[in-house]
PDB file of C-alpha atoms in Angstrom:
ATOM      1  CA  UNK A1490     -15.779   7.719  -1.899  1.00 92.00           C
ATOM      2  CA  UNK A1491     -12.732   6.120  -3.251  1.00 95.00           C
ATOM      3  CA  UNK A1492     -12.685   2.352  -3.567  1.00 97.00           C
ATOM      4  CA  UNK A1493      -9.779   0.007  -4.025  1.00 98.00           C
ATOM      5  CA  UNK A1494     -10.745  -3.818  -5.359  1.00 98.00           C
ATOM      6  CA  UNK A1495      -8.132  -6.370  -6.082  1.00 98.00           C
ATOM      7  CA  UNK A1496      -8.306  -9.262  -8.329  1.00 97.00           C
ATOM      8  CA  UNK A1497      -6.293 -12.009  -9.429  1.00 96.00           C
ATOM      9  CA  UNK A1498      -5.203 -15.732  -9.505  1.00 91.00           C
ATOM     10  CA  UNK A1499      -5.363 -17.238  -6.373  1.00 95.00           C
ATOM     11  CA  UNK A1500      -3.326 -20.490  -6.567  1.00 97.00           C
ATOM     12  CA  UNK A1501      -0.250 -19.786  -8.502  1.00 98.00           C
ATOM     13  CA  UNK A1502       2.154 -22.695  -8.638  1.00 98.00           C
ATOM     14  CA  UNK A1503       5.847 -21.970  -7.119  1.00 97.00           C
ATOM     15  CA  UNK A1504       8.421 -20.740  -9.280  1.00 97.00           C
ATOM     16  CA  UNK A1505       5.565 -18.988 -11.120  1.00 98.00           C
ATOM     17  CA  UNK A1506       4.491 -15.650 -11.047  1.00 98.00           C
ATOM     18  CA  UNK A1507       1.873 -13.687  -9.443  1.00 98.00           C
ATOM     19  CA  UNK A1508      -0.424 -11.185 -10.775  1.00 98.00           C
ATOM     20  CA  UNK A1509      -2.756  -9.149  -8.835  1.00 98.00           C
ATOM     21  CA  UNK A1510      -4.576  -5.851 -10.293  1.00 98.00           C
ATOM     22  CA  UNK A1511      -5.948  -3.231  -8.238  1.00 98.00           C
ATOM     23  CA  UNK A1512      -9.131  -1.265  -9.863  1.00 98.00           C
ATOM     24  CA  UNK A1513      -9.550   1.830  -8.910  1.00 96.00           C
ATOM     25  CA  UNK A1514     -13.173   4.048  -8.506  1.00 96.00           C
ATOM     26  CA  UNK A1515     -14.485   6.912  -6.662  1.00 95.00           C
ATOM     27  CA  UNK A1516     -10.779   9.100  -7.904  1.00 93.00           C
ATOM     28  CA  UNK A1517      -8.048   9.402 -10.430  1.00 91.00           C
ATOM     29  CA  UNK A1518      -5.066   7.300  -9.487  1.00 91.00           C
ATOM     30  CA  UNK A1519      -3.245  10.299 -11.532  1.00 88.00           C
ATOM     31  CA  UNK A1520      -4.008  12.437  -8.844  1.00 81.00           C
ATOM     32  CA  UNK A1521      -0.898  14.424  -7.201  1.00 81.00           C
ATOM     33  CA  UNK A1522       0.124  13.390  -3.946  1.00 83.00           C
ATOM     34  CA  UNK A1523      -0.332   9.835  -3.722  1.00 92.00           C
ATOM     35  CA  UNK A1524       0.880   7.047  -4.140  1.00 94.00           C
ATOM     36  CA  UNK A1525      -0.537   3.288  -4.829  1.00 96.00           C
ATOM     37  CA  UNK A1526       0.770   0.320  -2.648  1.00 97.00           C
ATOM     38  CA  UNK A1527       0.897  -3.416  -2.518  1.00 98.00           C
ATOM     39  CA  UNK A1528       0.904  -4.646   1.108  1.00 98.00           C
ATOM     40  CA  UNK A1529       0.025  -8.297   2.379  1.00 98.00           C
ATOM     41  CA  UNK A1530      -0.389 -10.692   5.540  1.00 98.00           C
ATOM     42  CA  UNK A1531       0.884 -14.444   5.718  1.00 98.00           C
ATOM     43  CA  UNK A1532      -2.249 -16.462   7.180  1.00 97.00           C
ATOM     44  CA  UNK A1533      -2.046 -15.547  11.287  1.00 96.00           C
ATOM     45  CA  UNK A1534       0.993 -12.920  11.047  1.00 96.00           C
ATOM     46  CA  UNK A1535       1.526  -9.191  10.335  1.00 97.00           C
ATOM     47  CA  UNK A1536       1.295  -7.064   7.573  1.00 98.00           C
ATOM     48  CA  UNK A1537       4.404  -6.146   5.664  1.00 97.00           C
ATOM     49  CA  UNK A1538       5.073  -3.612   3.094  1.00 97.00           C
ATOM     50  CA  UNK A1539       5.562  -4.970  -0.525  1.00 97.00           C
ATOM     51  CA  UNK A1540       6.284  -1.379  -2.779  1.00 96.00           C
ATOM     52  CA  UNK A1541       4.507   1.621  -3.996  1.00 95.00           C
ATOM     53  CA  UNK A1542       4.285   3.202  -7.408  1.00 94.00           C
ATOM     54  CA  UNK A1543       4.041   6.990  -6.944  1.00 89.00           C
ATOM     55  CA  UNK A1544       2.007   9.391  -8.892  1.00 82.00           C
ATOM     56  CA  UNK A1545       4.719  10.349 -11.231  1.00 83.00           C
ATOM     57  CA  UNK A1546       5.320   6.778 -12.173  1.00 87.00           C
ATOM     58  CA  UNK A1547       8.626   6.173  -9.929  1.00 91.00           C
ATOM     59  CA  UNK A1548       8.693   2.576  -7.574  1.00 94.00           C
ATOM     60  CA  UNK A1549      10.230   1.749  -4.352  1.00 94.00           C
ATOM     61  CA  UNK A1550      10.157  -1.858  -2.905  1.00 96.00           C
ATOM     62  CA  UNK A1551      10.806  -3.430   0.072  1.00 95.00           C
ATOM     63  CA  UNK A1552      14.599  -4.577  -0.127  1.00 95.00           C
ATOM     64  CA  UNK A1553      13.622  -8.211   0.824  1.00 95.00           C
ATOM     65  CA  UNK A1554      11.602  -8.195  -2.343  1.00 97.00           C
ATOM     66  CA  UNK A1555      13.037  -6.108  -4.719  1.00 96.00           C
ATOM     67  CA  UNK A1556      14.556  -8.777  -7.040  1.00 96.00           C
ATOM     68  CA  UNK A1557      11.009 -10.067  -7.582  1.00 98.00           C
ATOM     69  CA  UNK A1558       8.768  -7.517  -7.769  1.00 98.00           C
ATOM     70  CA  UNK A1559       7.722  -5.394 -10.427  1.00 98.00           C
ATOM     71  CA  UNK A1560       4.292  -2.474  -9.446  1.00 98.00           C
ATOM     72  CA  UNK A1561       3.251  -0.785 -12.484  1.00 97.00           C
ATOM     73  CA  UNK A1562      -0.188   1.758 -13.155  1.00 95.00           C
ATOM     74  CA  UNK A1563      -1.898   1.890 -16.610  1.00 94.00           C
ATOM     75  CA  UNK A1564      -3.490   4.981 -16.026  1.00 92.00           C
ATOM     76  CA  UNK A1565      -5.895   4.732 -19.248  1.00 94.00           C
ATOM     77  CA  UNK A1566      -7.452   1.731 -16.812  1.00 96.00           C
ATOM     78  CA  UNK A1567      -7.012   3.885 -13.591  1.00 95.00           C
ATOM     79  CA  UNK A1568      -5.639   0.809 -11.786  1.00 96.00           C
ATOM     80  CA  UNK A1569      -2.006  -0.742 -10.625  1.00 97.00           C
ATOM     81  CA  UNK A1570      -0.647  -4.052 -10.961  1.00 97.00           C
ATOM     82  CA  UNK A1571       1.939  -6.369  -8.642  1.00 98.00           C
ATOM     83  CA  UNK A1572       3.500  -8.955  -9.466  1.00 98.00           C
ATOM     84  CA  UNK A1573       5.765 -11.271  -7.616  1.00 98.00           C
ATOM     85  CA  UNK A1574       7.986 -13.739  -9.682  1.00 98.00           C
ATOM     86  CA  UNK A1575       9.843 -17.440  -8.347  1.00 98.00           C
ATOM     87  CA  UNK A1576       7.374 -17.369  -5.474  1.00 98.00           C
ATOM     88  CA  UNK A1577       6.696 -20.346  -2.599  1.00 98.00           C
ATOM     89  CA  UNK A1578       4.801 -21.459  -0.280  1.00 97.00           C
ATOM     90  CA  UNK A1579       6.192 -18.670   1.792  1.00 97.00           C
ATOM     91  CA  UNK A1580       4.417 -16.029  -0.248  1.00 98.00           C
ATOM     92  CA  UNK A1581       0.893 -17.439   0.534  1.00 98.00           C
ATOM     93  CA  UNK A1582      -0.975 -14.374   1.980  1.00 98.00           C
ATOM     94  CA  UNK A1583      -3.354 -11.872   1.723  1.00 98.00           C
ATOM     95  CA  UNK A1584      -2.783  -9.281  -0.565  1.00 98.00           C
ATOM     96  CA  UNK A1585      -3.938  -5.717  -0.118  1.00 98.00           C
ATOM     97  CA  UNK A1586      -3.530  -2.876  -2.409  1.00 98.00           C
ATOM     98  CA  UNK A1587      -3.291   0.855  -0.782  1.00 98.00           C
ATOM     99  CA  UNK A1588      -3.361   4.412  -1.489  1.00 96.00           C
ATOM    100  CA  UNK A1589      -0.295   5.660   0.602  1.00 93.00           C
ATOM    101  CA  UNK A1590      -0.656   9.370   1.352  1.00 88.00           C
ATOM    102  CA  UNK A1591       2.587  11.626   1.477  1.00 80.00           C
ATOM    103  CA  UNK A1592       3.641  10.807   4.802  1.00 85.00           C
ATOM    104  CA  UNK A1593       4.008   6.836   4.205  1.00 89.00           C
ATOM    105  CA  UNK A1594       0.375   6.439   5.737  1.00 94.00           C
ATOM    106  CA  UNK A1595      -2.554   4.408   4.074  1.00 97.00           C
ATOM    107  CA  UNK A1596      -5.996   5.820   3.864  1.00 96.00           C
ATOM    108  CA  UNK A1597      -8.180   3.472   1.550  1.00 97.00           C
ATOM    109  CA  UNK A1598      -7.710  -0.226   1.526  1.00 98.00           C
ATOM    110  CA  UNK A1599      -8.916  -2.719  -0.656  1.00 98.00           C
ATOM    111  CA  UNK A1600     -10.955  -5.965   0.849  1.00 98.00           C
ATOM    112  CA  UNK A1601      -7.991  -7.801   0.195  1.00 98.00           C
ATOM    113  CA  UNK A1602      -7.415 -11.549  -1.913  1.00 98.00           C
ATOM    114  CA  UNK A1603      -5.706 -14.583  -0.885  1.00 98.00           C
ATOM    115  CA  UNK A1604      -2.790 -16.006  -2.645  1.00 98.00           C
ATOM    116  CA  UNK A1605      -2.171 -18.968  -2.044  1.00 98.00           C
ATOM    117  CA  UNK A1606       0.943 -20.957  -3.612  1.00 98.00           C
ATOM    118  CA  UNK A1607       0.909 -24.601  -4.033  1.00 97.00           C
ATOM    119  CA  UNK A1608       1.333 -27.162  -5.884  1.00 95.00           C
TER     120      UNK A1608
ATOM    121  CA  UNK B1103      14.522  -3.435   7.082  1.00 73.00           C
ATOM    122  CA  UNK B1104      13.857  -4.834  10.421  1.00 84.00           C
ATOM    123  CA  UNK B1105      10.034  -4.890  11.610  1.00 91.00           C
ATOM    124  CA  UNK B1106       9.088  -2.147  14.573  1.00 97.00           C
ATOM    125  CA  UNK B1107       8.658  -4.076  17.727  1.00 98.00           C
ATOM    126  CA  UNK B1108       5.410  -4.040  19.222  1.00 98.00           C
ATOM    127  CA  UNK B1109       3.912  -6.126  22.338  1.00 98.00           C
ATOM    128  CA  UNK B1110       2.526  -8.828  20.949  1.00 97.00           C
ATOM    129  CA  UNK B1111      -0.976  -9.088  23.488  1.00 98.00           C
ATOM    130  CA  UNK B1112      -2.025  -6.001  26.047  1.00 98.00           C
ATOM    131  CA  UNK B1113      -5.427  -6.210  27.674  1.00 97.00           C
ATOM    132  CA  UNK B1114      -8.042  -4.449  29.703  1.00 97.00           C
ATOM    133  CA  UNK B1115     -11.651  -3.668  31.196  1.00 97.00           C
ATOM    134  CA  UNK B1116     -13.654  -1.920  29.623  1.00 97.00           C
ATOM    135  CA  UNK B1117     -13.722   1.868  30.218  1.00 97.00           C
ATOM    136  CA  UNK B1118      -9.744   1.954  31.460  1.00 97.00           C
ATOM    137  CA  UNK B1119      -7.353   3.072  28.953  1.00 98.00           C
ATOM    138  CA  UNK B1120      -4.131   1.060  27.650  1.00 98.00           C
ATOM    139  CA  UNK B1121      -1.115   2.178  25.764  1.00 98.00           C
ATOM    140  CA  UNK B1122       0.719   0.084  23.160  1.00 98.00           C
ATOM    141  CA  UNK B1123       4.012   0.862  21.977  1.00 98.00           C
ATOM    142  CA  UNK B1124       5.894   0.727  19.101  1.00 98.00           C
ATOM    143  CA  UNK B1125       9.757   1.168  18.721  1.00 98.00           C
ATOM    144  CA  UNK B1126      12.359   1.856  16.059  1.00 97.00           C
ATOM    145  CA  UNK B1127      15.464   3.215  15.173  1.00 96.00           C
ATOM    146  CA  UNK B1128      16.151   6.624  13.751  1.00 96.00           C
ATOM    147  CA  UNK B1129      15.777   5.783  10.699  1.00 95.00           C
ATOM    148  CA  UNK B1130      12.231   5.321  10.872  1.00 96.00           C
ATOM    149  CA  UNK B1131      10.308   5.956  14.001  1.00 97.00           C
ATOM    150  CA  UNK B1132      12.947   8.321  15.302  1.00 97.00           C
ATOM    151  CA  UNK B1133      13.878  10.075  12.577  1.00 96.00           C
ATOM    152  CA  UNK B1134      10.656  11.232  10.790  1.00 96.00           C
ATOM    153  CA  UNK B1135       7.150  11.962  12.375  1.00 97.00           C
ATOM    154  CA  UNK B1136       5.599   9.920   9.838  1.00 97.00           C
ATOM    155  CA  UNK B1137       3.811   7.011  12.339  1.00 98.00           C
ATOM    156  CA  UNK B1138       0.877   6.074  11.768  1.00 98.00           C
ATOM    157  CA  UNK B1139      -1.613   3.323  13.546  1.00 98.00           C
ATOM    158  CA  UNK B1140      -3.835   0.782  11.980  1.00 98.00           C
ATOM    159  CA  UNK B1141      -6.914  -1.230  14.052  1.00 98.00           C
ATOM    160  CA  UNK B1142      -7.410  -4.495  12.084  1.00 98.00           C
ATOM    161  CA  UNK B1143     -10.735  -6.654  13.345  1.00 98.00           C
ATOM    162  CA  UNK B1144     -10.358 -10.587  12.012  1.00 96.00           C
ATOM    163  CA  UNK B1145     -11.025 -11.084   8.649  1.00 96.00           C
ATOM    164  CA  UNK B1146     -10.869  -7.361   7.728  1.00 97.00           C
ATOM    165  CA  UNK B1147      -8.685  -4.718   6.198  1.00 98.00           C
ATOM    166  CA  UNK B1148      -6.358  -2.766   8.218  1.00 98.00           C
ATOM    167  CA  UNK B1149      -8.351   0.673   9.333  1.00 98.00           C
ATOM    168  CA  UNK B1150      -6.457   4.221   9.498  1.00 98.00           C
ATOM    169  CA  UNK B1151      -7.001   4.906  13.186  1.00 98.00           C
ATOM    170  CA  UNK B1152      -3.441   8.004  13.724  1.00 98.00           C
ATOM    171  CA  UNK B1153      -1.131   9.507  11.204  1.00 97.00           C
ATOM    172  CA  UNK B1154       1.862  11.422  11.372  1.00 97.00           C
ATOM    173  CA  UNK B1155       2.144  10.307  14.699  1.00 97.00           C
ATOM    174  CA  UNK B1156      -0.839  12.287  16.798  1.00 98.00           C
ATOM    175  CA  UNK B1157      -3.745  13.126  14.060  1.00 97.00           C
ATOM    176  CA  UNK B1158      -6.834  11.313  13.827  1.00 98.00           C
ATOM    177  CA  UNK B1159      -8.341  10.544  10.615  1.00 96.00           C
ATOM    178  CA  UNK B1160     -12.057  12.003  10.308  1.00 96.00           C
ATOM    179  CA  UNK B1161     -14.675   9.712  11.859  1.00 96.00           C
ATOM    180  CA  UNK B1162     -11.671   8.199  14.274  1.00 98.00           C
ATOM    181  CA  UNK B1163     -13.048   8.143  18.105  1.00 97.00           C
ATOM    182  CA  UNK B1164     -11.117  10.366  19.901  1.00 97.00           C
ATOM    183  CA  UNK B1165     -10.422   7.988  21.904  1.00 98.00           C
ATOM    184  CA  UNK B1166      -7.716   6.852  20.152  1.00 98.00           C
ATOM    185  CA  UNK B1167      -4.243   9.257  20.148  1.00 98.00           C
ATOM    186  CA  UNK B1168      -0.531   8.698  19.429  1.00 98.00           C
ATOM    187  CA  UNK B1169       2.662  10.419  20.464  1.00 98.00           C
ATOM    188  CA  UNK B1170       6.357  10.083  20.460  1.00 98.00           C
ATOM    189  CA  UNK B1171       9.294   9.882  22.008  1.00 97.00           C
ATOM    190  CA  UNK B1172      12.752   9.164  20.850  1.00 97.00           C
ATOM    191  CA  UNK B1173      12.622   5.781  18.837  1.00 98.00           C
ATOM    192  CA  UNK B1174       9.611   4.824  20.150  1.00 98.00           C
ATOM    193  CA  UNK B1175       5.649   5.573  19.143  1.00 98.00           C
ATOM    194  CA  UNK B1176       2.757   5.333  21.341  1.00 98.00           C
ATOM    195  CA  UNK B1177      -1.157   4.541  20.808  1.00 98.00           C
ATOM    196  CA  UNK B1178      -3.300   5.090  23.354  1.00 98.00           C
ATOM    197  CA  UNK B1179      -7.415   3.900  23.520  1.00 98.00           C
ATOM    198  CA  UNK B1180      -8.987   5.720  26.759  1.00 98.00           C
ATOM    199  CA  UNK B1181     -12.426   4.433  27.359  1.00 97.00           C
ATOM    200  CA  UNK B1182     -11.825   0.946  26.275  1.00 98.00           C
ATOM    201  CA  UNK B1183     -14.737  -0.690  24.464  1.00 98.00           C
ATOM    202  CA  UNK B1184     -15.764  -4.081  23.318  1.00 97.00           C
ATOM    203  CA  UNK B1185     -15.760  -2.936  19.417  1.00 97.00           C
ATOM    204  CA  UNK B1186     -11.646  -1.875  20.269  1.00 98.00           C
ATOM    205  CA  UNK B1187     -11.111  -5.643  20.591  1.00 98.00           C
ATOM    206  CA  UNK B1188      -8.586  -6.457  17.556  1.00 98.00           C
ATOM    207  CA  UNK B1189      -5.014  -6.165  16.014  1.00 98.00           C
ATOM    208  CA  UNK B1190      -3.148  -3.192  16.238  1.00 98.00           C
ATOM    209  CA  UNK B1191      -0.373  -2.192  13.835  1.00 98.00           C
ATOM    210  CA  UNK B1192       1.914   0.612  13.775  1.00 98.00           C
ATOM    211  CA  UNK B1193       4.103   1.744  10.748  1.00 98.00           C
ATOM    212  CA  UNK B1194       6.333   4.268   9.860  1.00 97.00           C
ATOM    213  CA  UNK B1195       8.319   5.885   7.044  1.00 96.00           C
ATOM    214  CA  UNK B1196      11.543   4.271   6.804  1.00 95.00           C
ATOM    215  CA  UNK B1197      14.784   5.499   4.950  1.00 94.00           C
ATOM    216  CA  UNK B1198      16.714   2.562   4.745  1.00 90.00           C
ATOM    217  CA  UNK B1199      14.335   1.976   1.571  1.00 87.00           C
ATOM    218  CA  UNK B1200      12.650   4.991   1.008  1.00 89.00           C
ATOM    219  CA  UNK B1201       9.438   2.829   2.094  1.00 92.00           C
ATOM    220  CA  UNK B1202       7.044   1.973   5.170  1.00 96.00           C
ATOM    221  CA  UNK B1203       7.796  -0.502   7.877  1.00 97.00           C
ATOM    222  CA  UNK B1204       5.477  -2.131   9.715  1.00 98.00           C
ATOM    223  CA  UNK B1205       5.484  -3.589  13.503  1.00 98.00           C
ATOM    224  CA  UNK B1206       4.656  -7.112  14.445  1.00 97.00           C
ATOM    225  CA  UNK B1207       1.408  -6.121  15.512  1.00 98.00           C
ATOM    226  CA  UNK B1208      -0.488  -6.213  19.033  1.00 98.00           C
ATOM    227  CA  UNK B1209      -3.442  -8.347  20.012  1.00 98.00           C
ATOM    228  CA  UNK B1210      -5.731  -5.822  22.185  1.00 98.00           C
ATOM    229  CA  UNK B1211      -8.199  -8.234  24.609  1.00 98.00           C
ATOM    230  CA  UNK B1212     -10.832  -6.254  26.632  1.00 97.00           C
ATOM    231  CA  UNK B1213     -11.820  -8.263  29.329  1.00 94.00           C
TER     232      UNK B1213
END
């Protein structure tokens, strides 16, 4: 059974940047056909797509985001990393990493961690 | 990319069935058959409940099924339960990013 498990700072300062890592068990994040995504939910609102690294090592990232994002994989590790430079208080959330299947959907989820930016 | 719009509350007694929606353009929704549905009880990850529009994930009630028309997505929960008290979520594939957009979500109360 595949398991996703995030970790990370969970007060980050604004203007800093945030580092999550997603650990991977239970499968190969090498495996063909996937893909590996961040994803996260302000406190009381909806989810919204942050990017997704794909099996051959290319990234795609929600256009709202892109200038501050950066997903990487170090496969040696099996796990993939986000992180989210010059945030604010408006990137307080709960972050979830993913594996996306072909057709954009998300089978395994991690537990997810708050991040929570302040001062 | 703009969020998919969803209602934000639907509710009903247990054992009728309701239908949420979810629309788009055709560049997501419309455009691809790559919709999928997410049930998400508080304080819990998002659960895989349809993908690729109509097909249920093994161990998914079946219940629970999606379909399409146009712009717009559909899940539907026949039988309504207690347990299918939570937040619903579509998403789709989206090519104005080459990514996955999500709706606003839909708070499902059974009386």
């Amino acid at each position: 059974q595949l398991q996703l498990q995030e970790s990370g700072s969970g007060l980050v300062k604004p203007s800093q940047t945030l580092s999550l890592t997603c650990a991977v068990s239970g499968g190969s994040i090498s495996s063909g056909g996937y893909s590996w995504s961040w994803i996260r939910q302000p406190p009381g609102k909806g989810l919204e797509w942050i990017g997704y690294i794909y099996h051959s090592g290319s990234t795609y990232y929600n256009p709202s985001l892109k200038s501050r994002v950066t997903i990487s994989v170090d496969r040696s590790k099996n796990q993939f990393s986000l992180k989210l430079s010059s945030v604010t208080a408006a990137d307080t959330a709960v972050y979830y990493c993913a594996r996306d299947v072909d057709t954009a959907h998300f089978d395994y989820w991690g537990q997810g961690t708050l991040v929570t930016v302040s001062s | 990319q703009s969020a998919l719009t969803q209602p934000a509350s639907v509710s009903g007694s247990p054992g009728q069935s309701i239908t949420i929606s979810c629309t788009g353009t055709s560049s997501d929704v419309g455009g691809y058959n790559y919709v999928s549905w997410y049930q998400q009880h508080p304080g819990k990850a998002p659960k895989l409940m349809i993908y690729d529009v109509s097909n249920r994930p093994s161990g998914v009630s079946n219940r629970f099924s999606g379909s399409k028309s146009g712009n717009t997505a559909s899940l539907t929960i026949s039988g309504l339960q207690a347990e299918d008290e939570a937040d619903y979520y579509c998403s789709s594939y989206t090519s104005s990013s080459t990514g996955v957009v999500f709706g606003g979500g839909t708070k499902l109360t059974v009386l």
